[in-house]
Amino acid sequence: MAATIRSLTRPAHGADNRPHTKHRTLGLALGLVGVVLVLIALVGNISAANATNEASAAQTLAWTFGLTVLGFGTVKFGIAVILVGILVRLWLRVDSVEASLPALRAASDGNQLTAGQSISTAFGPAVISTGQPKPLTIHRMAGTMWAPMLAMGAMALVAGFVLSLVWSAQVGNDESAVAASAWTQGLQFLGEGFLLSGISFLLGSILASLREGGASVQESVGIVVQTLKMPGTAKIFVVLMMTGLMVSITQFVLYLVVAAGVDNPGAWFAWLGPFRELGLGLLLSGIVMALVTIGNVLGFQFHRIREICAVGR
Amino acid sequence: MATATFDGFKVDEFDRAPDMNLPQKLGTRLWLPMWIMALMGFGVGFLLAIVRADAIATGSAETTIASLGHVQAGFMFIGFASVFAAISLAIARILGAFRTGGSSVQEVTGNRVQVLAMPRMAKAFIVGMMMAMMLIVIAVIIHFVVGASVASGATSVADGNQAFEILDGVRRLGVGIYLFSIALGLGTIITVLKFQASKIRSLARNV
């Protein structure tokens, strides 16, 4: 299973860099479909706002909710597909750098660093080793978890959309409408949480491939390997992602409590809606930190390639 | 700066490694303030939601509940607009790292520097991001105006609810466009990676 997931993101060593990969086209097509679904839901919302019959408006608002969240999920799935494409391209870039660097490398000035040493760089502290550093636990986890997260997210979203149709049909029947509404909201936002976690794991996999690929390039020209220590932004990313995922799971459980029957469900819905949005907000804030970390690591990698080309070490 | 074509890519040529372009510089400077604003928006939005839930549970006036609903949604979506802006700016910063890093490697190897001209996808990314930001910000402003109007009694609760339903759809469309713009930004990274992989091989061939 892990090997199959890995093969999706890692092309064969020495594969041709020139052909187009389909990830971007597929990802953007999914993104467009998602935006169209949200647009249809907007039209539904406007018609509900202008409806004279309250029950008919409530029915429309129920399915537009389901359709909107399904639309968001579709765009997010498209983003995930594009991230897989980035991972594939990153490995092809590693191949290109490994093939080119021996010719571009300057003669060494002999001033070699020693393994085990820690150094300070403009991009943060780094460690020196003679070979590939051990993969971090979080990177190993990211490499295997992104696909199950995306699959579970997609299933929860589709199931939630079907439930939104049930909710729409139950309008007027108070108890079952509340239960269907709670199930729809809880399940769909659990799906959104899983999708954003899948995207976070893909970003973690990108960081892992930058670490492994960067070390592999340095090793290929026979010099000591410099690897950045885990930056503070990466630690914040992990904390926010885990917290956001926990909030997404908790909101699902609490919606099930509402579906089972509580006094005054309106008061529960009033805070559960923003609570589930808070969960997504935390996951998205973590994604910002992951992207910032990727920017820093790239800066460090270019600095290393420049150093190898200029002074040979 | 001159323009040329390299391996099917439209490129700009420079004598020395160029700096980041304006969107990339903005990305470097603004991602952190946006991220902080997002966390504040989510925090305030959630606190207001608890206040509103308490108002519902204790049977407060309908105008208070409706007004709080508008203000709460407004703050929550300040959070979402900010976090999506922070993500977009962080992507621009990554593109900036590719531009400055890739060109500095070309410079150090003694070559004339070729930088990928801004792809159409990157331009669409910026336009989409701005459109989405405007949609969400306009919806948030209207939420605050309607919320104040309902609280003062100038707008009825029913009209306030009607406005909420429409604004809800508009905000969601803004989020959808934001997410699609992010997909375009990430798609641009694929183009840049492909260009750089070809470019470094050509540098080695020219040695």
Short mmCIF file of C-alpha atoms in Angstrom, two decimals:
data_model
loop_
_atom_site.label_atom_id
_atom_site.label_comp_id
_atom_site.label_asym_id
_atom_site.label_seq_id
_atom_site.Cartn_x
_atom_site.Cartn_y
_atom_site.Cartn_z
CA MET A 1 0.00 0.00 0.00
CA ALA A 2 2.73 2.47 1.05
CA ALA A 3 4.74 1.54 -2.05
CA THR A 4 1.73 2.16 -4.31
CA ILE A 5 1.14 5.58 -2.75
CA ARG A 6 4.84 6.40 -3.10
CA SER A 7 4.80 5.43 -6.79
CA LEU A 8 2.13 8.09 -7.43
CA THR A 9 4.51 10.87 -6.41
CA ARG A 10 7.89 9.51 -7.45
CA PRO A 11 8.75 8.98 -11.13
CA ALA A 12 11.33 6.38 -12.17
CA HIS A 13 14.92 7.57 -11.67
CA GLY A 14 16.16 9.16 -14.90
CA ALA A 15 12.64 9.61 -16.36
CA ASP A 16 12.32 12.16 -19.17
CA ASN A 17 11.61 15.65 -17.81
CA ARG A 18 10.13 17.08 -21.01
CA PRO A 19 6.68 15.48 -21.46
CA HIS A 20 3.69 17.23 -19.89
CA THR A 21 2.25 15.53 -16.82
CA LYS A 22 -1.55 15.48 -16.60
CA HIS A 23 -1.82 16.52 -12.93
CA ARG A 24 -2.19 20.23 -13.55
CA THR A 25 -4.84 19.85 -16.26
CA LEU A 26 -6.84 17.41 -14.14
CA GLY A 27 -6.47 19.54 -11.00
CA LEU A 28 -7.61 22.73 -12.71
CA ALA A 29 -10.53 20.92 -14.39
CA LEU A 30 -11.68 19.68 -10.97
CA GLY A 31 -11.23 23.22 -9.63
CA LEU A 32 -13.48 24.64 -12.35
CA VAL A 33 -16.15 22.02 -11.68
CA GLY A 34 -16.03 22.99 -7.99
CA VAL A 35 -16.47 26.69 -8.73
CA VAL A 36 -19.44 25.93 -11.02
CA LEU A 37 -21.08 23.90 -8.22
CA VAL A 38 -20.64 26.85 -5.82
CA LEU A 39 -22.09 29.20 -8.45
CA ILE A 40 -25.18 26.99 -8.85
CA ALA A 41 -25.58 27.04 -5.06
CA LEU A 42 -25.37 30.87 -5.08
CA VAL A 43 -28.24 31.03 -7.58
CA GLY A 44 -30.18 28.67 -5.29
CA ASN A 45 -29.48 30.90 -2.28
CA ILE A 46 -30.71 33.99 -4.13
CA SER A 47 -33.90 32.22 -5.18
CA ALA A 48 -34.44 31.02 -1.58
CA ALA A 49 -33.96 34.55 -0.25
CA ASN A 50 -36.67 35.80 -2.63
CA ALA A 51 -39.06 32.87 -2.12
CA THR A 52 -42.44 33.69 -0.57
CA ASN A 53 -42.94 30.16 0.78
CA GLU A 54 -40.75 29.63 3.87
CA ALA A 55 -40.74 25.83 3.62
CA SER A 56 -39.62 25.92 0.00
CA ALA A 57 -36.83 28.39 0.92
CA ALA A 58 -35.66 26.07 3.72
CA GLN A 59 -35.64 23.10 1.32
CA THR A 60 -33.51 25.04 -1.17
CA LEU A 61 -31.09 26.24 1.52
CA ALA A 62 -30.59 22.64 2.67
CA TRP A 63 -29.40 21.31 -0.69
CA THR A 64 -27.43 24.49 -1.56
CA PHE A 65 -25.48 23.97 1.67
CA GLY A 66 -24.60 20.43 0.64
CA LEU A 67 -23.76 21.47 -2.90
CA THR A 68 -21.53 24.37 -1.79
CA VAL A 69 -19.46 22.22 0.54
CA LEU A 70 -19.21 19.54 -2.16
CA GLY A 71 -17.98 22.30 -4.54
CA PHE A 72 -15.33 23.45 -2.04
CA GLY A 73 -14.23 19.85 -1.62
CA THR A 74 -13.96 19.36 -5.38
CA VAL A 75 -11.64 22.39 -5.71
CA LYS A 76 -9.57 21.15 -2.76
CA PHE A 77 -9.28 17.73 -4.36
CA GLY A 78 -8.07 19.50 -7.52
CA ILE A 79 -5.46 21.33 -5.43
CA ALA A 80 -4.31 17.98 -4.03
CA VAL A 81 -3.91 16.57 -7.56
CA ILE A 82 -1.75 19.58 -8.51
CA LEU A 83 0.37 19.06 -5.38
CA VAL A 84 0.98 15.46 -6.49
CA GLY A 85 2.13 16.93 -9.83
CA ILE A 86 4.52 19.25 -7.97
CA LEU A 87 5.98 16.24 -6.11
CA VAL A 88 6.56 14.40 -9.39
CA ARG A 89 8.24 17.50 -10.89
CA LEU A 90 10.41 17.97 -7.79
CA TRP A 91 11.89 14.49 -8.27
CA LEU A 92 12.48 15.12 -11.98
CA ARG A 93 14.28 18.33 -10.95
CA VAL A 94 16.46 16.34 -8.52
CA ASP A 95 17.43 14.05 -11.43
CA SER A 96 18.33 17.08 -13.57
CA VAL A 97 20.43 18.71 -10.85
CA GLU A 98 22.25 15.42 -10.12
CA ALA A 99 23.00 14.98 -13.82
CA SER A 100 24.23 18.57 -14.26
CA LEU A 101 26.05 19.43 -11.06
CA PRO A 102 29.29 17.48 -11.68
CA ALA A 103 29.89 19.62 -14.80
CA LEU A 104 29.00 22.89 -13.03
CA ARG A 105 30.92 22.21 -9.80
CA ALA A 106 33.98 24.38 -9.18
CA ALA A 107 37.26 22.82 -7.98
CA SER A 108 37.03 22.45 -4.19
CA ASP A 109 38.90 25.02 -2.09
CA GLY A 110 39.60 22.17 0.34
CA ASN A 111 37.84 23.84 3.24
CA GLN A 112 35.53 20.89 4.13
CA LEU A 113 33.13 20.88 7.08
CA THR A 114 33.11 17.82 9.33
CA ALA A 115 30.16 15.47 9.89
CA GLY A 116 28.17 15.93 13.08
CA GLN A 117 28.89 19.64 13.16
CA SER A 118 26.02 22.17 13.43
CA ILE A 119 26.27 25.36 11.44
CA SER A 120 24.29 28.57 11.24
CA THR A 121 22.99 29.64 7.82
CA ALA A 122 20.92 32.59 6.58
CA PHE A 123 17.98 30.12 6.43
CA GLY A 124 18.36 28.72 9.96
CA PRO A 125 20.59 26.18 11.72
CA ALA A 126 21.77 23.18 9.64
CA VAL A 127 23.51 19.89 10.44
CA ILE A 128 26.37 18.25 8.57
CA SER A 129 26.37 14.55 7.73
CA THR A 130 28.34 12.30 5.40
CA GLY A 131 25.22 10.76 3.83
CA GLN A 132 21.44 11.01 3.74
CA PRO A 133 20.01 12.12 7.11
CA LYS A 134 17.36 9.81 8.62
CA PRO A 135 13.83 10.65 7.46
CA LEU A 136 11.76 12.42 10.13
CA THR A 137 8.77 10.53 11.60
CA ILE A 138 6.38 13.24 10.46
CA HIS A 139 7.73 12.96 6.89
CA ARG A 140 7.27 9.17 6.86
CA MET A 141 3.74 9.66 8.17
CA ALA A 142 2.96 12.33 5.57
CA GLY A 143 4.16 10.07 2.76
CA THR A 144 1.63 7.35 3.56
CA MET A 145 -1.27 9.32 5.05
CA TRP A 146 -2.10 11.85 2.33
CA ALA A 147 -3.93 9.38 0.08
CA PRO A 148 -6.18 7.77 2.76
CA MET A 149 -7.04 11.26 4.08
CA LEU A 150 -8.08 12.46 0.61
CA ALA A 151 -10.09 9.28 -0.01
CA MET A 152 -11.93 9.53 3.32
CA GLY A 153 -12.54 13.25 2.75
CA ALA A 154 -14.04 12.68 -0.69
CA MET A 155 -16.31 9.89 0.60
CA ALA A 156 -17.53 11.98 3.56
CA LEU A 157 -18.30 14.94 1.28
CA VAL A 158 -20.31 12.90 -1.22
CA ALA A 159 -22.19 11.11 1.58
CA GLY A 160 -22.86 14.50 3.20
CA PHE A 161 -24.25 15.86 -0.06
CA VAL A 162 -26.66 12.91 -0.33
CA LEU A 163 -27.71 13.59 3.28
CA SER A 164 -28.35 17.26 2.39
CA LEU A 165 -30.95 16.01 -0.12
CA VAL A 166 -32.52 13.96 2.68
CA TRP A 167 -32.47 17.06 4.90
CA SER A 168 -34.17 19.04 2.13
CA ALA A 169 -36.89 16.39 1.84
CA GLN A 170 -37.43 16.32 5.62
CA VAL A 171 -38.07 20.09 5.97
CA GLY A 172 -41.33 20.53 7.90
CA ASN A 173 -40.76 17.40 9.96
CA ASP A 174 -38.89 19.07 12.86
CA GLU A 175 -37.07 16.17 14.53
CA SER A 176 -35.91 14.38 11.40
CA ALA A 177 -34.95 17.69 9.74
CA VAL A 178 -32.73 18.58 12.71
CA ALA A 179 -31.13 15.12 12.65
CA ALA A 180 -30.54 15.22 8.88
CA SER A 181 -29.19 18.77 9.13
CA ALA A 182 -26.79 17.79 11.94
CA TRP A 183 -25.57 14.70 10.03
CA THR A 184 -25.05 16.72 6.82
CA GLN A 185 -23.09 19.52 8.49
CA GLY A 186 -21.02 17.24 10.70
CA LEU A 187 -20.14 14.76 7.97
CA GLN A 188 -19.38 17.31 5.28
CA PHE A 189 -17.10 19.36 7.50
CA LEU A 190 -15.38 16.20 8.70
CA GLY A 191 -14.75 15.56 5.00
CA GLU A 192 -13.41 19.09 4.53
CA GLY A 193 -11.12 18.54 7.52
CA PHE A 194 -9.83 15.27 6.03
CA LEU A 195 -9.25 16.92 2.64
CA LEU A 196 -7.28 19.80 4.19
CA SER A 197 -5.32 17.27 6.26
CA GLY A 198 -4.57 15.34 3.06
CA ILE A 199 -3.32 18.58 1.48
CA SER A 200 -1.23 19.26 4.62
CA PHE A 201 0.30 15.77 4.39
CA LEU A 202 1.09 16.40 0.71
CA LEU A 203 2.88 19.62 1.72
CA GLY A 204 4.72 17.58 4.36
CA SER A 205 5.69 15.13 1.60
CA ILE A 206 7.01 18.04 -0.48
CA LEU A 207 9.17 19.08 2.49
CA ALA A 208 10.34 15.47 2.84
CA SER A 209 11.25 15.27 -0.86
CA LEU A 210 13.15 18.58 -0.63
CA ARG A 211 15.11 17.19 2.33
CA GLU A 212 15.82 13.81 0.75
CA GLY A 213 16.41 15.19 -2.75
CA GLY A 214 18.69 17.97 -1.48
CA ALA A 215 20.79 15.45 0.44
CA SER A 216 20.89 13.10 -2.54
CA VAL A 217 22.21 15.90 -4.80
CA GLN A 218 24.98 16.81 -2.37
CA GLU A 219 25.90 13.16 -1.87
CA SER A 220 26.05 12.59 -5.64
CA VAL A 221 28.94 15.05 -6.02
CA GLY A 222 30.83 13.49 -3.11
CA ILE A 223 30.63 16.30 -0.60
CA VAL A 224 29.31 16.46 2.96
CA VAL A 225 25.54 16.85 3.21
CA GLN A 226 24.09 19.99 4.81
CA THR A 227 20.47 19.67 5.96
CA LEU A 228 18.36 22.36 7.62
CA LYS A 229 17.10 21.49 11.12
CA MET A 230 13.31 21.49 11.44
CA PRO A 231 12.40 25.21 11.38
CA GLY A 232 9.99 26.81 13.88
CA THR A 233 7.45 27.39 11.10
CA ALA A 234 7.38 23.63 10.41
CA LYS A 235 6.70 22.90 14.09
CA ILE A 236 3.84 25.44 14.14
CA PHE A 237 2.50 23.78 10.95
CA VAL A 238 2.34 20.37 12.65
CA VAL A 239 0.66 21.75 15.79
CA LEU A 240 -1.97 23.72 13.82
CA MET A 241 -2.68 20.80 11.53
CA MET A 242 -3.18 18.35 14.39
CA THR A 243 -5.35 20.81 16.34
CA GLY A 244 -7.44 21.59 13.26
CA LEU A 245 -7.97 17.90 12.54
CA MET A 246 -8.98 17.25 16.16
CA VAL A 247 -11.50 20.13 16.03
CA SER A 248 -12.93 18.69 12.79
CA ILE A 249 -13.39 15.27 14.40
CA THR A 250 -14.83 16.80 17.60
CA GLN A 251 -17.40 18.88 15.69
CA PHE A 252 -18.57 15.68 13.92
CA VAL A 253 -19.07 13.92 17.26
CA LEU A 254 -20.94 16.94 18.66
CA TYR A 255 -23.22 17.09 15.60
CA LEU A 256 -24.04 13.42 16.21
CA VAL A 257 -25.02 14.38 19.77
CA VAL A 258 -27.38 17.02 18.32
CA ALA A 259 -28.76 14.48 15.83
CA ALA A 260 -29.51 12.10 18.73
CA GLY A 261 -31.65 14.84 20.32
CA VAL A 262 -30.82 17.82 22.53
CA ASP A 263 -32.84 20.64 24.10
CA ASN A 264 -32.73 23.77 21.98
CA PRO A 265 -30.77 22.53 18.92
CA GLY A 266 -30.77 26.13 17.58
CA ALA A 267 -28.36 27.18 20.34
CA TRP A 268 -26.09 24.21 19.51
CA PHE A 269 -26.11 25.02 15.79
CA ALA A 270 -25.28 28.66 16.61
CA TRP A 271 -21.85 27.77 17.99
CA LEU A 272 -21.15 24.46 16.24
CA GLY A 273 -21.14 26.16 12.79
CA PRO A 274 -18.38 28.62 13.72
CA PHE A 275 -16.59 25.86 15.68
CA ARG A 276 -16.26 23.69 12.56
CA GLU A 277 -15.11 26.79 10.62
CA LEU A 278 -12.50 27.39 13.33
CA GLY A 279 -11.20 23.86 12.70
CA LEU A 280 -10.81 24.55 8.98
CA GLY A 281 -9.24 27.93 9.80
CA LEU A 282 -6.59 26.22 11.93
CA LEU A 283 -5.84 23.70 9.18
CA LEU A 284 -5.54 26.53 6.63
CA SER A 285 -3.29 28.52 9.00
CA GLY A 286 -1.07 25.44 9.24
CA ILE A 287 -0.94 25.24 5.44
CA VAL A 288 0.36 28.84 5.37
CA MET A 289 3.21 27.78 7.67
CA ALA A 290 3.99 24.75 5.50
CA LEU A 291 4.23 26.95 2.40
CA VAL A 292 6.47 29.44 4.22
CA THR A 293 8.73 26.56 5.29
CA ILE A 294 8.90 25.31 1.67
CA GLY A 295 9.98 28.83 0.59
CA ASN A 296 12.79 28.83 3.19
CA VAL A 297 13.99 25.34 2.29
CA LEU A 298 14.08 26.26 -1.41
CA GLY A 299 16.14 29.36 -0.56
CA PHE A 300 18.60 27.13 1.32
CA GLN A 301 18.80 24.64 -1.57
CA PHE A 302 19.61 27.35 -4.11
CA HIS A 303 22.22 28.71 -1.70
CA ARG A 304 23.83 25.22 -1.57
CA ILE A 305 23.81 24.75 -5.36
CA ARG A 306 25.37 28.22 -5.77
CA GLU A 307 28.02 27.32 -3.16
CA ILE A 308 28.85 24.04 -4.94
CA CYS A 309 29.13 25.87 -8.28
CA ALA A 310 31.26 28.67 -6.79
CA VAL A 311 33.60 26.96 -4.29
CA GLY A 312 33.02 23.24 -4.92
CA ARG A 313 31.81 22.25 -1.43
CA MET B 1 16.02 43.22 -20.04
CA ALA B 2 15.37 41.37 -23.31
CA THR B 3 12.87 38.63 -24.13
CA ALA B 4 13.75 35.31 -25.76
CA THR B 5 12.56 31.71 -26.01
CA PHE B 6 14.23 28.76 -24.28
CA ASP B 7 13.08 25.18 -24.87
CA GLY B 8 9.55 26.39 -25.65
CA PHE B 9 9.39 28.73 -22.62
CA LYS B 10 9.10 32.51 -23.00
CA VAL B 11 11.95 34.01 -20.94
CA ASP B 12 13.29 37.42 -19.88
CA GLU B 13 17.08 37.85 -20.17
CA PHE B 14 19.24 39.80 -17.73
CA ASP B 15 22.96 40.51 -17.32
CA ARG B 16 22.70 39.92 -13.57
CA ALA B 17 20.33 37.92 -11.35
CA PRO B 18 17.11 39.96 -10.98
CA ASP B 19 15.31 40.63 -7.72
CA MET B 20 11.79 39.35 -6.96
CA ASN B 21 8.95 41.03 -8.87
CA LEU B 22 6.35 43.16 -7.06
CA PRO B 23 3.80 40.40 -6.19
CA GLN B 24 6.65 38.23 -4.88
CA LYS B 25 8.02 41.09 -2.74
CA LEU B 26 4.50 41.70 -1.40
CA GLY B 27 4.24 37.98 -0.66
CA THR B 28 7.46 38.08 1.36
CA ARG B 29 6.34 41.09 3.40
CA LEU B 30 2.62 40.50 3.85
CA TRP B 31 2.09 36.79 4.53
CA LEU B 32 2.75 37.17 8.28
CA PRO B 33 0.40 40.15 8.94
CA MET B 34 -2.31 38.32 6.99
CA TRP B 35 -1.74 35.12 8.96
CA ILE B 36 -2.00 36.99 12.28
CA MET B 37 -5.16 38.79 11.11
CA ALA B 38 -6.65 35.40 10.14
CA LEU B 39 -6.07 33.95 13.61
CA MET B 40 -7.63 37.05 15.19
CA GLY B 41 -10.64 36.88 12.85
CA PHE B 42 -11.26 33.20 13.67
CA GLY B 43 -10.85 33.85 17.41
CA VAL B 44 -13.25 36.83 17.53
CA GLY B 45 -15.74 35.07 15.23
CA PHE B 46 -15.85 32.01 17.47
CA LEU B 47 -16.21 34.09 20.66
CA LEU B 48 -19.14 35.97 19.11
CA ALA B 49 -20.69 32.63 18.16
CA ILE B 50 -20.63 31.57 21.81
CA VAL B 51 -22.23 34.89 22.84
CA ARG B 52 -24.93 34.38 20.18
CA ALA B 53 -25.56 30.77 21.25
CA ASP B 54 -26.02 32.03 24.82
CA ALA B 55 -28.44 34.70 23.57
CA ILE B 56 -30.50 32.00 21.82
CA ALA B 57 -30.44 29.71 24.86
CA THR B 58 -31.55 32.49 27.22
CA GLY B 59 -34.28 33.77 24.88
CA SER B 60 -32.78 37.20 24.09
CA ALA B 61 -34.42 39.59 21.63
CA GLU B 62 -34.63 38.40 18.03
CA THR B 63 -32.94 41.58 16.81
CA THR B 64 -29.92 40.91 19.05
CA ILE B 65 -29.62 37.33 17.78
CA ALA B 66 -29.97 38.33 14.11
CA SER B 67 -27.55 41.24 14.48
CA LEU B 68 -24.96 39.05 16.24
CA GLY B 69 -25.31 36.50 13.44
CA HIS B 70 -24.26 39.09 10.85
CA VAL B 71 -21.33 40.42 12.88
CA GLN B 72 -20.11 36.90 13.78
CA ALA B 73 -20.15 35.78 10.13
CA GLY B 74 -18.34 39.01 9.20
CA PHE B 75 -15.47 38.32 11.61
CA MET B 76 -15.21 34.65 10.67
CA PHE B 77 -14.89 35.59 7.02
CA ILE B 78 -12.30 38.27 7.77
CA GLY B 79 -10.41 35.22 9.06
CA PHE B 80 -11.01 33.22 5.88
CA ALA B 81 -10.19 36.13 3.54
CA SER B 82 -6.95 36.72 5.47
CA VAL B 83 -5.87 33.08 5.61
CA PHE B 84 -6.49 32.61 1.87
CA ALA B 85 -4.54 35.83 1.23
CA ALA B 86 -1.69 34.49 3.40
CA ILE B 87 -1.69 31.22 1.41
CA SER B 88 -1.63 33.12 -1.90
CA LEU B 89 1.17 35.39 -0.67
CA ALA B 90 3.17 32.40 0.57
CA ILE B 91 2.84 30.83 -2.90
CA ALA B 92 4.05 34.11 -4.46
CA ARG B 93 7.00 33.98 -2.03
CA ILE B 94 7.84 30.43 -3.22
CA LEU B 95 7.74 31.64 -6.83
CA GLY B 96 10.07 34.46 -5.74
CA ALA B 97 12.49 31.92 -4.24
CA PHE B 98 12.55 30.05 -7.57
CA ARG B 99 13.13 33.29 -9.52
CA THR B 100 15.98 34.67 -7.39
CA GLY B 101 17.53 31.26 -6.60
CA GLY B 102 17.43 29.94 -10.16
CA SER B 103 18.83 33.14 -11.63
CA SER B 104 21.62 33.37 -9.03
CA VAL B 105 22.78 29.83 -9.98
CA GLN B 106 22.90 30.89 -13.65
CA GLU B 107 24.85 34.02 -12.70
CA VAL B 108 27.45 32.13 -10.63
CA THR B 109 28.08 29.73 -13.52
CA GLY B 110 28.95 32.73 -15.70
CA ASN B 111 25.89 32.56 -17.95
CA ARG B 112 23.53 35.28 -19.10
CA VAL B 113 20.53 34.99 -16.78
CA GLN B 114 17.23 33.72 -18.23
CA VAL B 115 14.13 33.98 -16.05
CA LEU B 116 10.75 32.54 -16.99
CA ALA B 117 8.47 35.40 -18.11
CA MET B 118 5.38 35.62 -15.91
CA PRO B 119 3.10 32.82 -17.26
CA ARG B 120 -0.55 33.59 -18.04
CA MET B 121 -1.51 31.19 -15.27
CA ALA B 122 0.35 33.35 -12.75
CA LYS B 123 -1.49 36.45 -13.99
CA ALA B 124 -4.82 34.62 -13.68
CA PHE B 125 -3.77 33.60 -10.13
CA ILE B 126 -3.30 37.26 -9.14
CA VAL B 127 -6.54 38.42 -10.82
CA GLY B 128 -8.56 35.56 -9.27
CA MET B 129 -7.12 36.22 -5.83
CA MET B 130 -8.05 39.92 -6.03
CA MET B 131 -11.59 39.15 -7.28
CA ALA B 132 -12.16 36.64 -4.50
CA MET B 133 -10.78 39.00 -1.86
CA MET B 134 -13.12 41.78 -3.09
CA LEU B 135 -16.16 39.49 -3.05
CA ILE B 136 -15.52 38.38 0.52
CA VAL B 137 -14.60 41.86 1.81
CA ILE B 138 -17.70 43.44 0.22
CA ALA B 139 -19.89 40.69 1.74
CA VAL B 140 -18.25 41.24 5.16
CA ILE B 141 -18.84 45.02 5.00
CA ILE B 142 -22.51 44.47 4.07
CA HIS B 143 -22.81 41.98 6.97
CA PHE B 144 -21.59 44.65 9.41
CA VAL B 145 -23.89 47.33 7.92
CA VAL B 146 -26.95 45.05 7.97
CA GLY B 147 -26.04 43.82 11.48
CA ALA B 148 -25.94 47.42 12.78
CA SER B 149 -29.14 48.25 10.94
CA VAL B 150 -31.01 45.26 12.42
CA ALA B 151 -29.72 46.11 15.91
CA SER B 152 -30.95 49.71 15.59
CA GLY B 153 -34.35 48.58 14.30
CA ALA B 154 -33.95 50.29 10.92
CA THR B 155 -34.07 46.87 9.19
CA SER B 156 -36.50 44.12 10.16
CA VAL B 157 -35.24 40.71 11.29
CA ALA B 158 -36.89 39.11 8.23
CA ASP B 159 -35.07 41.46 5.84
CA GLY B 160 -31.86 40.86 7.78
CA ASN B 161 -32.29 37.10 7.35
CA GLN B 162 -32.98 37.52 3.65
CA ALA B 163 -29.78 39.55 3.27
CA PHE B 164 -27.90 36.85 5.23
CA GLU B 165 -28.95 34.12 2.80
CA ILE B 166 -27.71 36.10 -0.22
CA LEU B 167 -24.47 37.19 1.49
CA ASP B 168 -23.86 33.58 2.53
CA GLY B 169 -23.88 32.56 -1.15
CA VAL B 170 -21.65 35.48 -2.16
CA ARG B 171 -19.08 34.68 0.55
CA ARG B 172 -19.03 31.05 -0.50
CA LEU B 173 -18.49 32.02 -4.14
CA GLY B 174 -15.58 34.18 -2.95
CA VAL B 175 -14.07 31.18 -1.14
CA GLY B 176 -14.55 28.99 -4.23
CA ILE B 177 -12.75 31.51 -6.47
CA TYR B 178 -9.98 31.91 -3.87
CA LEU B 179 -9.42 28.14 -3.80
CA PHE B 180 -9.34 28.01 -7.61
CA SER B 181 -6.80 30.89 -7.68
CA ILE B 182 -4.61 28.94 -5.25
CA ALA B 183 -4.80 25.98 -7.67
CA LEU B 184 -3.61 28.32 -10.45
CA GLY B 185 -0.71 29.53 -8.26
CA LEU B 186 0.34 25.95 -7.56
CA GLY B 187 -0.02 25.13 -11.27
CA THR B 188 2.48 27.92 -11.98
CA ILE B 189 4.99 26.19 -9.68
CA ILE B 190 4.78 23.10 -11.94
CA THR B 191 5.69 25.28 -14.96
CA VAL B 192 8.63 26.82 -13.07
CA LEU B 193 9.92 23.40 -11.94
CA LYS B 194 9.81 22.11 -15.51
CA PHE B 195 11.65 25.20 -16.79
CA GLN B 196 14.34 24.97 -14.11
CA ALA B 197 14.95 21.26 -14.71
CA SER B 198 15.54 21.98 -18.42
CA LYS B 199 17.61 25.10 -17.69
CA ILE B 200 20.13 23.43 -15.38
CA ARG B 201 20.73 20.67 -17.93
CA SER B 202 21.44 23.33 -20.57
CA LEU B 203 23.89 25.10 -18.21
CA ALA B 204 25.82 21.83 -17.85
CA ARG B 205 25.86 21.33 -21.64
CA ASN B 206 27.32 24.83 -22.13
CA VAL B 207 30.29 24.29 -19.79
#
